[in-house]
Amino acid sequence: MATSAQTLSTIIDVLSKKYKFDYDKAIALLAREELLPKKMLPKESKDDSPWASKKAEELASTHGIVAQGPGSGKNGKWTLSDVEKAMEKPAKNKMLVSPNALNLANQRQLSLVGKVGSGKDGRILLKDVEAWIDEEDDEEDLNISPRALQEAHDAGIKDEDLATLHGSGKDGRILLEDIKKYITESEKSDDED
């Protein structure tokens, strides 16, 4: 005596409630094991795409939009207007920073944009902000242009050596030309030795 598909479905439903298992997962398992009649086999969806149209999909792909949540189209699909609305919204990137680190950075007017900390997942910690402040203080003590400082570091000139220089810029600011001159003079004195 064969059991009807409706009766079998009811049996699986009652068992899933009594023994607390997922009805859909049970149906999928029985389908894989080929233990279900044809009428009970899960319908294979030909279109699992979240997009309502090819244009919506292309526009989303071009602008890196991912369909999150239901759209306004039929069966919750994302329409062209849903994609356009998503494009209008500015992307929010949550900054990973500890409250104490953020307070100190704000007090010292230190921008944390683009900085990556030493904490988990790049979280900015208090010690990171303190180190960046120390670096800024060191650079401020030197009275050197950023490009000159970069050139000096590239040439292996230590900050202690830079502190002894008096630059040709306003208020003795060390400029790129001063660093190049220092490098040239250092090379000459090395050749003489």
Short mmCIF file of N, CA and C in Angstrom, two decimals:
data_model
loop_
_atom_site.label_atom_id
_atom_site.label_comp_id
_atom_site.label_asym_id
_atom_site.label_seq_id
_atom_site.Cartn_x
_atom_site.Cartn_y
_atom_site.Cartn_z
N MET A 1 0.84 -1.18 0.00
CA MET A 1 0.00 0.00 0.00
C MET A 1 0.89 1.25 0.00
N ALA A 2 0.72 2.07 -1.00
CA ALA A 2 1.54 3.27 -1.16
C ALA A 2 0.94 4.42 -0.35
N THR A 3 1.82 5.25 0.16
CA THR A 3 1.40 6.43 0.92
C THR A 3 1.38 7.61 -0.04
N SER A 4 0.33 8.41 0.03
CA SER A 4 0.23 9.56 -0.86
C SER A 4 1.27 10.62 -0.47
N ALA A 5 1.60 11.45 -1.43
CA ALA A 5 2.57 12.51 -1.18
C ALA A 5 2.08 13.44 -0.08
N GLN A 6 0.78 13.72 -0.08
CA GLN A 6 0.21 14.61 0.94
C GLN A 6 0.36 13.99 2.33
N THR A 7 0.09 12.70 2.45
CA THR A 7 0.19 12.01 3.74
C THR A 7 1.64 11.97 4.20
N LEU A 8 2.56 11.69 3.27
CA LEU A 8 3.98 11.63 3.61
C LEU A 8 4.47 13.01 4.07
N SER A 9 4.02 14.05 3.40
CA SER A 9 4.38 15.41 3.78
C SER A 9 3.89 15.72 5.19
N THR A 10 2.69 15.30 5.51
CA THR A 10 2.12 15.51 6.85
C THR A 10 2.92 14.75 7.90
N ILE A 11 3.32 13.52 7.58
CA ILE A 11 4.10 12.71 8.51
C ILE A 11 5.43 13.40 8.82
N ILE A 12 6.11 13.86 7.77
CA ILE A 12 7.41 14.53 7.96
C ILE A 12 7.21 15.81 8.78
N ASP A 13 6.14 16.54 8.51
CA ASP A 13 5.85 17.77 9.24
C ASP A 13 5.63 17.50 10.73
N VAL A 14 4.83 16.48 11.04
CA VAL A 14 4.57 16.12 12.45
C VAL A 14 5.86 15.70 13.14
N LEU A 15 6.66 14.88 12.46
CA LEU A 15 7.93 14.43 13.06
C LEU A 15 8.90 15.61 13.26
N SER A 16 8.92 16.55 12.31
CA SER A 16 9.84 17.69 12.44
C SER A 16 9.47 18.55 13.64
N LYS A 17 8.18 18.67 13.92
CA LYS A 17 7.75 19.46 15.08
C LYS A 17 8.03 18.72 16.38
N LYS A 18 7.76 17.41 16.39
CA LYS A 18 7.95 16.63 17.62
C LYS A 18 9.43 16.49 17.97
N TYR A 19 10.26 16.23 16.97
CA TYR A 19 11.68 15.99 17.23
C TYR A 19 12.56 17.20 16.90
N LYS A 20 11.91 18.34 16.63
CA LYS A 20 12.58 19.63 16.45
C LYS A 20 13.72 19.59 15.40
N PHE A 21 13.35 19.27 14.18
CA PHE A 21 14.29 19.38 13.09
C PHE A 21 13.64 20.17 11.96
N ASP A 22 14.45 20.68 11.08
CA ASP A 22 14.01 21.55 10.00
C ASP A 22 13.33 20.72 8.90
N TYR A 23 12.06 21.02 8.63
CA TYR A 23 11.28 20.32 7.63
C TYR A 23 11.94 20.40 6.25
N ASP A 24 12.37 21.60 5.85
CA ASP A 24 12.96 21.78 4.53
C ASP A 24 14.26 20.99 4.37
N LYS A 25 15.07 20.95 5.45
CA LYS A 25 16.31 20.19 5.39
C LYS A 25 16.01 18.69 5.28
N ALA A 26 14.96 18.25 5.97
CA ALA A 26 14.58 16.83 5.90
C ALA A 26 14.13 16.47 4.49
N ILE A 27 13.34 17.34 3.87
CA ILE A 27 12.88 17.09 2.49
C ILE A 27 14.08 17.06 1.54
N ALA A 28 15.02 17.98 1.73
CA ALA A 28 16.20 18.02 0.88
C ALA A 28 17.03 16.74 1.04
N LEU A 29 17.18 16.27 2.27
CA LEU A 29 17.93 15.04 2.52
C LEU A 29 17.23 13.84 1.88
N LEU A 30 15.94 13.72 2.07
CA LEU A 30 15.19 12.60 1.48
C LEU A 30 15.21 12.66 -0.05
N ALA A 31 15.25 13.88 -0.61
CA ALA A 31 15.31 14.02 -2.06
C ALA A 31 16.67 13.55 -2.57
N ARG A 32 17.75 13.92 -1.85
CA ARG A 32 19.09 13.47 -2.25
C ARG A 32 19.21 11.95 -2.17
N GLU A 33 18.56 11.36 -1.19
CA GLU A 33 18.61 9.90 -1.03
C GLU A 33 17.61 9.19 -1.94
N GLU A 34 16.88 9.98 -2.74
CA GLU A 34 15.88 9.47 -3.69
C GLU A 34 14.80 8.65 -3.00
N LEU A 35 14.32 9.15 -1.87
CA LEU A 35 13.29 8.46 -1.09
C LEU A 35 11.94 9.17 -1.15
N LEU A 36 11.82 10.20 -1.97
CA LEU A 36 10.56 10.94 -2.08
C LEU A 36 9.89 10.67 -3.41
N PRO A 37 8.55 10.70 -3.42
CA PRO A 37 7.85 10.61 -4.70
C PRO A 37 8.07 11.91 -5.49
N LYS A 38 7.90 11.86 -6.81
CA LYS A 38 8.14 13.01 -7.68
C LYS A 38 7.38 14.25 -7.25
N LYS A 39 6.16 14.08 -6.78
CA LYS A 39 5.33 15.22 -6.39
C LYS A 39 5.94 16.00 -5.22
N MET A 40 6.78 15.33 -4.41
CA MET A 40 7.33 15.98 -3.24
C MET A 40 8.74 16.54 -3.46
N LEU A 41 9.31 16.26 -4.60
CA LEU A 41 10.65 16.75 -4.86
C LEU A 41 10.66 18.28 -4.86
N PRO A 42 11.65 18.88 -4.23
CA PRO A 42 11.69 20.35 -4.21
C PRO A 42 11.83 20.89 -5.63
N LYS A 43 11.09 21.94 -5.89
CA LYS A 43 11.13 22.57 -7.21
C LYS A 43 12.48 23.26 -7.34
N GLU A 44 13.18 22.95 -8.41
CA GLU A 44 14.46 23.60 -8.66
C GLU A 44 14.19 24.93 -9.33
N SER A 45 14.66 25.95 -8.68
CA SER A 45 14.47 27.29 -9.21
C SER A 45 15.50 27.54 -10.30
N LYS A 46 15.01 27.96 -11.43
CA LYS A 46 15.91 28.25 -12.54
C LYS A 46 16.57 29.61 -12.35
N ASP A 47 15.91 30.49 -11.61
CA ASP A 47 16.43 31.84 -11.45
C ASP A 47 16.58 32.17 -9.98
N ASP A 48 17.77 31.94 -9.43
CA ASP A 48 18.03 32.27 -8.04
C ASP A 48 18.61 33.67 -7.93
N SER A 49 18.64 34.39 -9.02
CA SER A 49 19.20 35.73 -9.04
C SER A 49 18.33 36.68 -8.23
N PRO A 50 18.96 37.57 -7.46
CA PRO A 50 18.17 38.55 -6.70
C PRO A 50 17.73 39.74 -7.56
N TRP A 51 18.12 39.75 -8.84
CA TRP A 51 17.86 40.89 -9.71
C TRP A 51 16.59 40.69 -10.52
N ALA A 52 15.80 41.75 -10.64
CA ALA A 52 14.55 41.69 -11.40
C ALA A 52 14.80 41.78 -12.91
N SER A 53 15.93 42.38 -13.28
CA SER A 53 16.22 42.52 -14.71
C SER A 53 17.72 42.44 -14.94
N LYS A 54 18.07 42.19 -16.19
CA LYS A 54 19.48 42.14 -16.57
C LYS A 54 20.12 43.52 -16.39
N LYS A 55 19.37 44.60 -16.69
CA LYS A 55 19.90 45.95 -16.53
C LYS A 55 20.22 46.25 -15.07
N ALA A 56 19.34 45.81 -14.17
CA ALA A 56 19.58 46.04 -12.74
C ALA A 56 20.84 45.29 -12.30
N GLU A 57 20.99 44.07 -12.78
CA GLU A 57 22.16 43.27 -12.43
C GLU A 57 23.45 43.91 -12.97
N GLU A 58 23.41 44.37 -14.22
CA GLU A 58 24.59 44.99 -14.83
C GLU A 58 24.98 46.28 -14.10
N LEU A 59 23.99 47.11 -13.77
CA LEU A 59 24.26 48.36 -13.08
C LEU A 59 24.85 48.08 -11.69
N ALA A 60 24.27 47.12 -11.00
CA ALA A 60 24.77 46.75 -9.67
C ALA A 60 26.20 46.23 -9.76
N SER A 61 26.46 45.41 -10.75
CA SER A 61 27.79 44.85 -10.93
C SER A 61 28.81 45.94 -11.24
N THR A 62 28.44 46.88 -12.07
CA THR A 62 29.33 47.97 -12.44
C THR A 62 29.72 48.82 -11.24
N HIS A 63 28.78 49.03 -10.32
CA HIS A 63 29.01 49.92 -9.18
C HIS A 63 29.27 49.17 -7.87
N GLY A 64 29.42 47.86 -7.95
CA GLY A 64 29.75 47.08 -6.75
C GLY A 64 28.63 47.01 -5.73
N ILE A 65 27.40 47.07 -6.20
CA ILE A 65 26.24 47.00 -5.30
C ILE A 65 25.88 45.53 -5.10
N VAL A 66 25.69 45.16 -3.83
CA VAL A 66 25.28 43.79 -3.49
C VAL A 66 23.85 43.85 -2.98
N ALA A 67 22.99 42.97 -3.50
CA ALA A 67 21.59 42.95 -3.07
C ALA A 67 21.52 42.44 -1.64
N GLN A 68 21.18 43.35 -0.73
CA GLN A 68 21.04 42.98 0.68
C GLN A 68 19.61 43.25 1.10
N GLY A 69 18.93 42.20 1.50
CA GLY A 69 17.53 42.33 1.87
C GLY A 69 16.65 42.27 0.63
N PRO A 70 15.36 42.30 0.85
CA PRO A 70 14.44 42.21 -0.28
C PRO A 70 14.36 43.52 -1.06
N GLY A 71 14.17 43.37 -2.35
CA GLY A 71 13.99 44.53 -3.21
C GLY A 71 12.52 44.85 -3.36
N SER A 72 12.19 45.85 -4.17
CA SER A 72 10.80 46.26 -4.34
C SER A 72 10.11 45.54 -5.48
N GLY A 73 10.84 44.67 -6.19
CA GLY A 73 10.26 43.95 -7.32
C GLY A 73 9.48 42.72 -6.90
N LYS A 74 8.94 42.01 -7.88
CA LYS A 74 8.17 40.79 -7.64
C LYS A 74 9.05 39.76 -6.93
N ASN A 75 8.51 39.11 -5.93
CA ASN A 75 9.22 38.11 -5.12
C ASN A 75 10.46 38.69 -4.44
N GLY A 76 10.45 39.98 -4.14
CA GLY A 76 11.56 40.60 -3.42
C GLY A 76 12.81 40.84 -4.24
N LYS A 77 12.67 40.78 -5.56
CA LYS A 77 13.84 40.98 -6.43
C LYS A 77 14.18 42.46 -6.50
N TRP A 78 15.46 42.73 -6.71
CA TRP A 78 15.95 44.10 -6.80
C TRP A 78 15.72 44.65 -8.20
N THR A 79 15.08 45.80 -8.26
CA THR A 79 14.80 46.45 -9.54
C THR A 79 15.88 47.48 -9.84
N LEU A 80 15.80 48.06 -11.02
CA LEU A 80 16.73 49.09 -11.42
C LEU A 80 16.68 50.28 -10.45
N SER A 81 15.48 50.64 -10.02
CA SER A 81 15.35 51.78 -9.09
C SER A 81 15.95 51.43 -7.72
N ASP A 82 15.87 50.16 -7.29
CA ASP A 82 16.50 49.75 -6.03
C ASP A 82 18.01 49.93 -6.11
N VAL A 83 18.58 49.54 -7.23
CA VAL A 83 20.03 49.67 -7.42
C VAL A 83 20.42 51.14 -7.44
N GLU A 84 19.64 51.98 -8.13
CA GLU A 84 19.93 53.41 -8.19
C GLU A 84 19.87 54.04 -6.80
N LYS A 85 18.89 53.62 -5.99
CA LYS A 85 18.80 54.14 -4.61
C LYS A 85 20.02 53.71 -3.80
N ALA A 86 20.46 52.48 -3.98
CA ALA A 86 21.63 51.98 -3.25
C ALA A 86 22.89 52.75 -3.67
N MET A 87 22.93 53.18 -4.92
CA MET A 87 24.08 53.94 -5.42
C MET A 87 24.12 55.33 -4.78
N GLU A 88 22.96 55.88 -4.46
CA GLU A 88 22.89 57.22 -3.89
C GLU A 88 23.38 57.26 -2.45
N LYS A 89 23.23 56.15 -1.74
CA LYS A 89 23.61 56.11 -0.33
C LYS A 89 25.13 56.07 -0.20
N PRO A 90 25.67 56.94 0.63
CA PRO A 90 27.12 56.89 0.83
C PRO A 90 27.48 55.63 1.61
N ALA A 91 28.60 55.06 1.24
CA ALA A 91 29.06 53.85 1.93
C ALA A 91 29.59 54.26 3.30
N LYS A 92 29.18 53.55 4.30
CA LYS A 92 29.64 53.83 5.65
C LYS A 92 30.64 52.76 6.05
N ASN A 93 31.85 53.20 6.31
CA ASN A 93 32.87 52.27 6.80
C ASN A 93 33.08 52.55 8.26
N LYS A 94 32.75 51.59 9.07
CA LYS A 94 32.90 51.76 10.50
C LYS A 94 34.37 51.68 10.86
N MET A 95 34.83 52.67 11.58
CA MET A 95 36.23 52.70 11.99
C MET A 95 36.37 51.90 13.27
N LEU A 96 37.34 51.00 13.28
CA LEU A 96 37.60 50.21 14.47
C LEU A 96 38.59 50.96 15.35
N VAL A 97 38.08 51.55 16.42
CA VAL A 97 38.93 52.34 17.30
C VAL A 97 38.37 52.25 18.72
N SER A 98 39.27 52.11 19.68
CA SER A 98 38.82 52.04 21.08
C SER A 98 38.39 53.44 21.51
N PRO A 99 37.45 53.52 22.46
CA PRO A 99 36.97 54.83 22.90
C PRO A 99 38.09 55.73 23.44
N ASN A 100 39.00 55.16 24.24
CA ASN A 100 40.10 55.96 24.79
C ASN A 100 41.01 56.49 23.69
N ALA A 101 41.27 55.66 22.69
CA ALA A 101 42.11 56.09 21.57
C ALA A 101 41.43 57.21 20.80
N LEU A 102 40.13 57.09 20.59
CA LEU A 102 39.39 58.11 19.86
C LEU A 102 39.39 59.43 20.64
N ASN A 103 39.19 59.35 21.95
CA ASN A 103 39.21 60.58 22.78
C ASN A 103 40.56 61.28 22.68
N LEU A 104 41.64 60.53 22.81
CA LEU A 104 42.97 61.13 22.75
C LEU A 104 43.23 61.73 21.37
N ALA A 105 42.86 61.01 20.32
CA ALA A 105 43.06 61.52 18.95
C ALA A 105 42.27 62.82 18.76
N ASN A 106 41.05 62.87 19.26
CA ASN A 106 40.24 64.08 19.14
C ASN A 106 40.86 65.23 19.93
N GLN A 107 41.36 64.96 21.13
CA GLN A 107 41.99 66.00 21.94
C GLN A 107 43.21 66.59 21.24
N ARG A 108 43.98 65.74 20.59
CA ARG A 108 45.22 66.19 19.94
C ARG A 108 45.00 66.56 18.47
N GLN A 109 43.74 66.51 18.03
CA GLN A 109 43.36 66.82 16.65
C GLN A 109 44.15 65.98 15.65
N LEU A 110 44.25 64.70 15.96
CA LEU A 110 44.95 63.74 15.10
C LEU A 110 43.92 62.99 14.27
N SER A 111 44.04 63.05 12.97
CA SER A 111 43.12 62.34 12.08
C SER A 111 43.47 60.85 12.07
N LEU A 112 42.45 60.01 12.22
CA LEU A 112 42.66 58.56 12.20
C LEU A 112 42.26 57.96 10.85
N VAL A 113 41.85 58.80 9.92
CA VAL A 113 41.41 58.33 8.61
C VAL A 113 42.56 57.62 7.91
N GLY A 114 42.30 56.41 7.46
CA GLY A 114 43.30 55.64 6.72
C GLY A 114 44.33 54.94 7.59
N LYS A 115 44.25 55.13 8.88
CA LYS A 115 45.23 54.50 9.77
C LYS A 115 44.72 53.13 10.21
N VAL A 116 45.66 52.21 10.39
CA VAL A 116 45.34 50.85 10.84
C VAL A 116 46.09 50.63 12.14
N GLY A 117 45.36 50.17 13.13
CA GLY A 117 45.97 49.96 14.44
C GLY A 117 46.55 48.58 14.61
N SER A 118 47.07 48.33 15.79
CA SER A 118 47.73 47.05 16.08
C SER A 118 46.78 46.05 16.74
N GLY A 119 45.55 46.44 16.97
CA GLY A 119 44.58 45.55 17.60
C GLY A 119 43.98 44.55 16.62
N LYS A 120 43.08 43.74 17.13
CA LYS A 120 42.42 42.72 16.30
C LYS A 120 41.69 43.39 15.13
N ASP A 121 41.86 42.84 13.95
CA ASP A 121 41.24 43.35 12.72
C ASP A 121 41.64 44.80 12.43
N GLY A 122 42.84 45.22 12.90
CA GLY A 122 43.32 46.57 12.63
C GLY A 122 42.74 47.63 13.55
N ARG A 123 42.12 47.20 14.65
CA ARG A 123 41.52 48.14 15.62
C ARG A 123 42.60 49.08 16.16
N ILE A 124 42.27 50.36 16.19
CA ILE A 124 43.20 51.37 16.68
C ILE A 124 43.09 51.42 18.20
N LEU A 125 44.22 51.19 18.85
CA LEU A 125 44.27 51.17 20.30
C LEU A 125 44.92 52.45 20.82
N LEU A 126 44.80 52.67 22.13
CA LEU A 126 45.37 53.85 22.75
C LEU A 126 46.87 53.94 22.49
N LYS A 127 47.57 52.79 22.57
CA LYS A 127 49.02 52.81 22.35
C LYS A 127 49.37 53.22 20.92
N ASP A 128 48.50 52.90 19.95
CA ASP A 128 48.74 53.31 18.57
C ASP A 128 48.67 54.84 18.44
N VAL A 129 47.63 55.42 19.03
CA VAL A 129 47.45 56.88 18.97
C VAL A 129 48.62 57.57 19.67
N GLU A 130 49.04 57.03 20.83
CA GLU A 130 50.18 57.62 21.55
C GLU A 130 51.44 57.59 20.68
N ALA A 131 51.66 56.48 19.98
CA ALA A 131 52.84 56.36 19.12
C ALA A 131 52.77 57.37 17.96
N TRP A 132 51.59 57.54 17.37
CA TRP A 132 51.44 58.49 16.26
C TRP A 132 51.65 59.92 16.75
N ILE A 133 51.19 60.21 17.96
CA ILE A 133 51.39 61.54 18.52
C ILE A 133 52.88 61.78 18.75
N ASP A 134 53.59 60.76 19.28
CA ASP A 134 55.03 60.89 19.48
C ASP A 134 55.75 61.14 18.16
N GLU A 135 55.34 60.44 17.10
CA GLU A 135 55.95 60.64 15.77
C GLU A 135 55.71 62.07 15.30
N GLU A 136 54.48 62.55 15.49
CA GLU A 136 54.15 63.92 15.07
C GLU A 136 54.98 64.93 15.85
N ASP A 137 55.12 64.68 17.16
CA ASP A 137 55.91 65.59 18.00
C ASP A 137 57.37 65.61 17.54
N ASP A 138 57.91 64.44 17.19
CA ASP A 138 59.29 64.37 16.71
C ASP A 138 59.45 65.17 15.42
N GLU A 139 58.48 65.03 14.52
CA GLU A 139 58.55 65.74 13.25
C GLU A 139 58.42 67.24 13.46
N GLU A 140 57.57 67.65 14.43
CA GLU A 140 57.40 69.06 14.70
C GLU A 140 58.68 69.65 15.28
N ASP A 141 59.39 68.88 16.12
CA ASP A 141 60.63 69.35 16.72
C ASP A 141 61.69 69.62 15.65
N LEU A 142 61.65 68.87 14.56
CA LEU A 142 62.67 68.98 13.54
C LEU A 142 62.54 70.20 12.66
N ASN A 143 61.36 70.74 12.47
CA ASN A 143 61.13 71.86 11.56
C ASN A 143 61.66 71.53 10.16
N ILE A 144 61.06 70.50 9.60
CA ILE A 144 61.49 69.99 8.30
C ILE A 144 60.27 69.78 7.42
N SER A 145 60.42 70.03 6.15
CA SER A 145 59.30 69.81 5.23
C SER A 145 59.08 68.30 5.07
N PRO A 146 57.83 67.89 4.82
CA PRO A 146 57.54 66.46 4.67
C PRO A 146 58.37 65.79 3.58
N ARG A 147 58.56 66.49 2.45
CA ARG A 147 59.33 65.91 1.33
C ARG A 147 60.80 65.76 1.72
N ALA A 148 61.32 66.74 2.45
CA ALA A 148 62.71 66.66 2.91
C ALA A 148 62.88 65.52 3.91
N LEU A 149 61.90 65.35 4.79
CA LEU A 149 61.97 64.27 5.78
C LEU A 149 61.95 62.91 5.08
N GLN A 150 61.12 62.78 4.06
CA GLN A 150 61.04 61.53 3.32
C GLN A 150 62.38 61.24 2.64
N GLU A 151 62.96 62.25 2.01
CA GLU A 151 64.26 62.10 1.33
C GLU A 151 65.35 61.71 2.34
N ALA A 152 65.31 62.34 3.52
CA ALA A 152 66.29 62.04 4.56
C ALA A 152 66.17 60.61 5.04
N HIS A 153 64.95 60.17 5.26
CA HIS A 153 64.74 58.79 5.70
C HIS A 153 65.14 57.80 4.62
N ASP A 154 64.84 58.14 3.36
CA ASP A 154 65.24 57.26 2.25
C ASP A 154 66.76 57.14 2.15
N ALA A 155 67.45 58.22 2.51
CA ALA A 155 68.92 58.22 2.45
C ALA A 155 69.55 57.65 3.72
N GLY A 156 68.72 57.30 4.69
CA GLY A 156 69.23 56.70 5.92
C GLY A 156 69.75 57.73 6.93
N ILE A 157 69.34 58.96 6.78
CA ILE A 157 69.77 60.00 7.72
C ILE A 157 68.88 59.91 8.96
N LYS A 158 69.51 59.85 10.10
CA LYS A 158 68.78 59.70 11.36
C LYS A 158 68.24 61.05 11.82
N ASP A 159 67.15 61.00 12.62
CA ASP A 159 66.54 62.22 13.13
C ASP A 159 67.52 63.01 14.00
N GLU A 160 68.41 62.29 14.71
CA GLU A 160 69.40 62.99 15.54
C GLU A 160 70.31 63.86 14.68
N ASP A 161 70.69 63.33 13.50
CA ASP A 161 71.54 64.10 12.59
C ASP A 161 70.76 65.28 12.00
N LEU A 162 69.48 65.06 11.72
CA LEU A 162 68.67 66.14 11.16
C LEU A 162 68.50 67.27 12.16
N ALA A 163 68.46 66.93 13.45
CA ALA A 163 68.27 67.94 14.49
C ALA A 163 69.44 68.92 14.54
N THR A 164 70.61 68.50 14.03
CA THR A 164 71.79 69.39 14.04
C THR A 164 71.81 70.34 12.86
N LEU A 165 70.95 70.10 11.87
CA LEU A 165 70.94 70.95 10.67
C LEU A 165 70.13 72.22 10.88
N HIS A 166 70.59 73.27 10.23
CA HIS A 166 69.81 74.50 10.16
C HIS A 166 69.46 74.70 8.69
N GLY A 167 68.17 74.67 8.40
CA GLY A 167 67.74 74.71 7.01
C GLY A 167 67.75 76.11 6.43
N SER A 168 67.59 76.17 5.11
CA SER A 168 67.60 77.44 4.38
C SER A 168 66.20 78.03 4.25
N GLY A 169 65.21 77.33 4.76
CA GLY A 169 63.84 77.81 4.67
C GLY A 169 63.51 78.82 5.76
N LYS A 170 62.29 79.29 5.77
CA LYS A 170 61.84 80.27 6.75
C LYS A 170 61.99 79.70 8.16
N ASP A 171 62.49 80.49 9.06
CA ASP A 171 62.72 80.09 10.46
C ASP A 171 63.63 78.87 10.56
N GLY A 172 64.54 78.70 9.58
CA GLY A 172 65.49 77.59 9.62
C GLY A 172 64.90 76.25 9.23
N ARG A 173 63.75 76.28 8.56
CA ARG A 173 63.10 75.03 8.13
C ARG A 173 64.00 74.30 7.15
N ILE A 174 64.14 72.99 7.36
CA ILE A 174 64.96 72.16 6.48
C ILE A 174 64.14 71.81 5.25
N LEU A 175 64.69 72.15 4.09
CA LEU A 175 64.01 71.91 2.83
C LEU A 175 64.69 70.75 2.08
N LEU A 176 64.07 70.33 1.01
CA LEU A 176 64.60 69.23 0.20
C LEU A 176 66.02 69.55 -0.29
N GLU A 177 66.25 70.78 -0.71
CA GLU A 177 67.58 71.17 -1.20
C GLU A 177 68.64 71.00 -0.11
N ASP A 178 68.25 71.31 1.14
CA ASP A 178 69.18 71.17 2.27
C ASP A 178 69.58 69.71 2.47
N ILE A 179 68.62 68.81 2.31
CA ILE A 179 68.91 67.38 2.47
C ILE A 179 69.82 66.91 1.35
N LYS A 180 69.53 67.33 0.12
CA LYS A 180 70.38 66.94 -1.01
C LYS A 180 71.80 67.44 -0.82
N LYS A 181 71.94 68.69 -0.33
CA LYS A 181 73.26 69.26 -0.06
C LYS A 181 73.97 68.47 1.03
N TYR A 182 73.24 68.10 2.08
CA TYR A 182 73.80 67.32 3.18
C TYR A 182 74.30 65.96 2.68
N ILE A 183 73.51 65.32 1.82
CA ILE A 183 73.88 64.01 1.27
C ILE A 183 75.16 64.15 0.43
N THR A 184 75.20 65.18 -0.42
CA THR A 184 76.38 65.42 -1.27
C THR A 184 77.62 65.65 -0.42
N GLU A 185 77.51 66.49 0.61
CA GLU A 185 78.66 66.79 1.49
C GLU A 185 79.09 65.55 2.25
N SER A 186 78.12 64.72 2.67
CA SER A 186 78.45 63.48 3.39
C SER A 186 79.22 62.53 2.49
N GLU A 187 78.82 62.46 1.23
CA GLU A 187 79.50 61.59 0.27
C GLU A 187 80.92 62.07 0.02
N LYS A 188 81.11 63.41 -0.05
CA LYS A 188 82.45 63.98 -0.27
C LYS A 188 83.35 63.67 0.91
N SER A 189 82.82 63.83 2.12
CA SER A 189 83.65 63.57 3.30
C SER A 189 83.97 62.10 3.43
N ASP A 190 83.09 61.21 2.98
CA ASP A 190 83.36 59.77 2.98
C ASP A 190 84.47 59.45 1.98
N ASP A 191 84.47 60.15 0.83
CA ASP A 191 85.48 59.91 -0.20
C ASP A 191 86.87 60.38 0.28
N GLU A 192 86.88 61.46 1.07
CA GLU A 192 88.15 62.00 1.57
C GLU A 192 88.76 61.10 2.63
N ASP A 193 87.93 60.36 3.35
CA ASP A 193 88.44 59.49 4.43
C ASP A 193 89.08 58.29 3.89
#
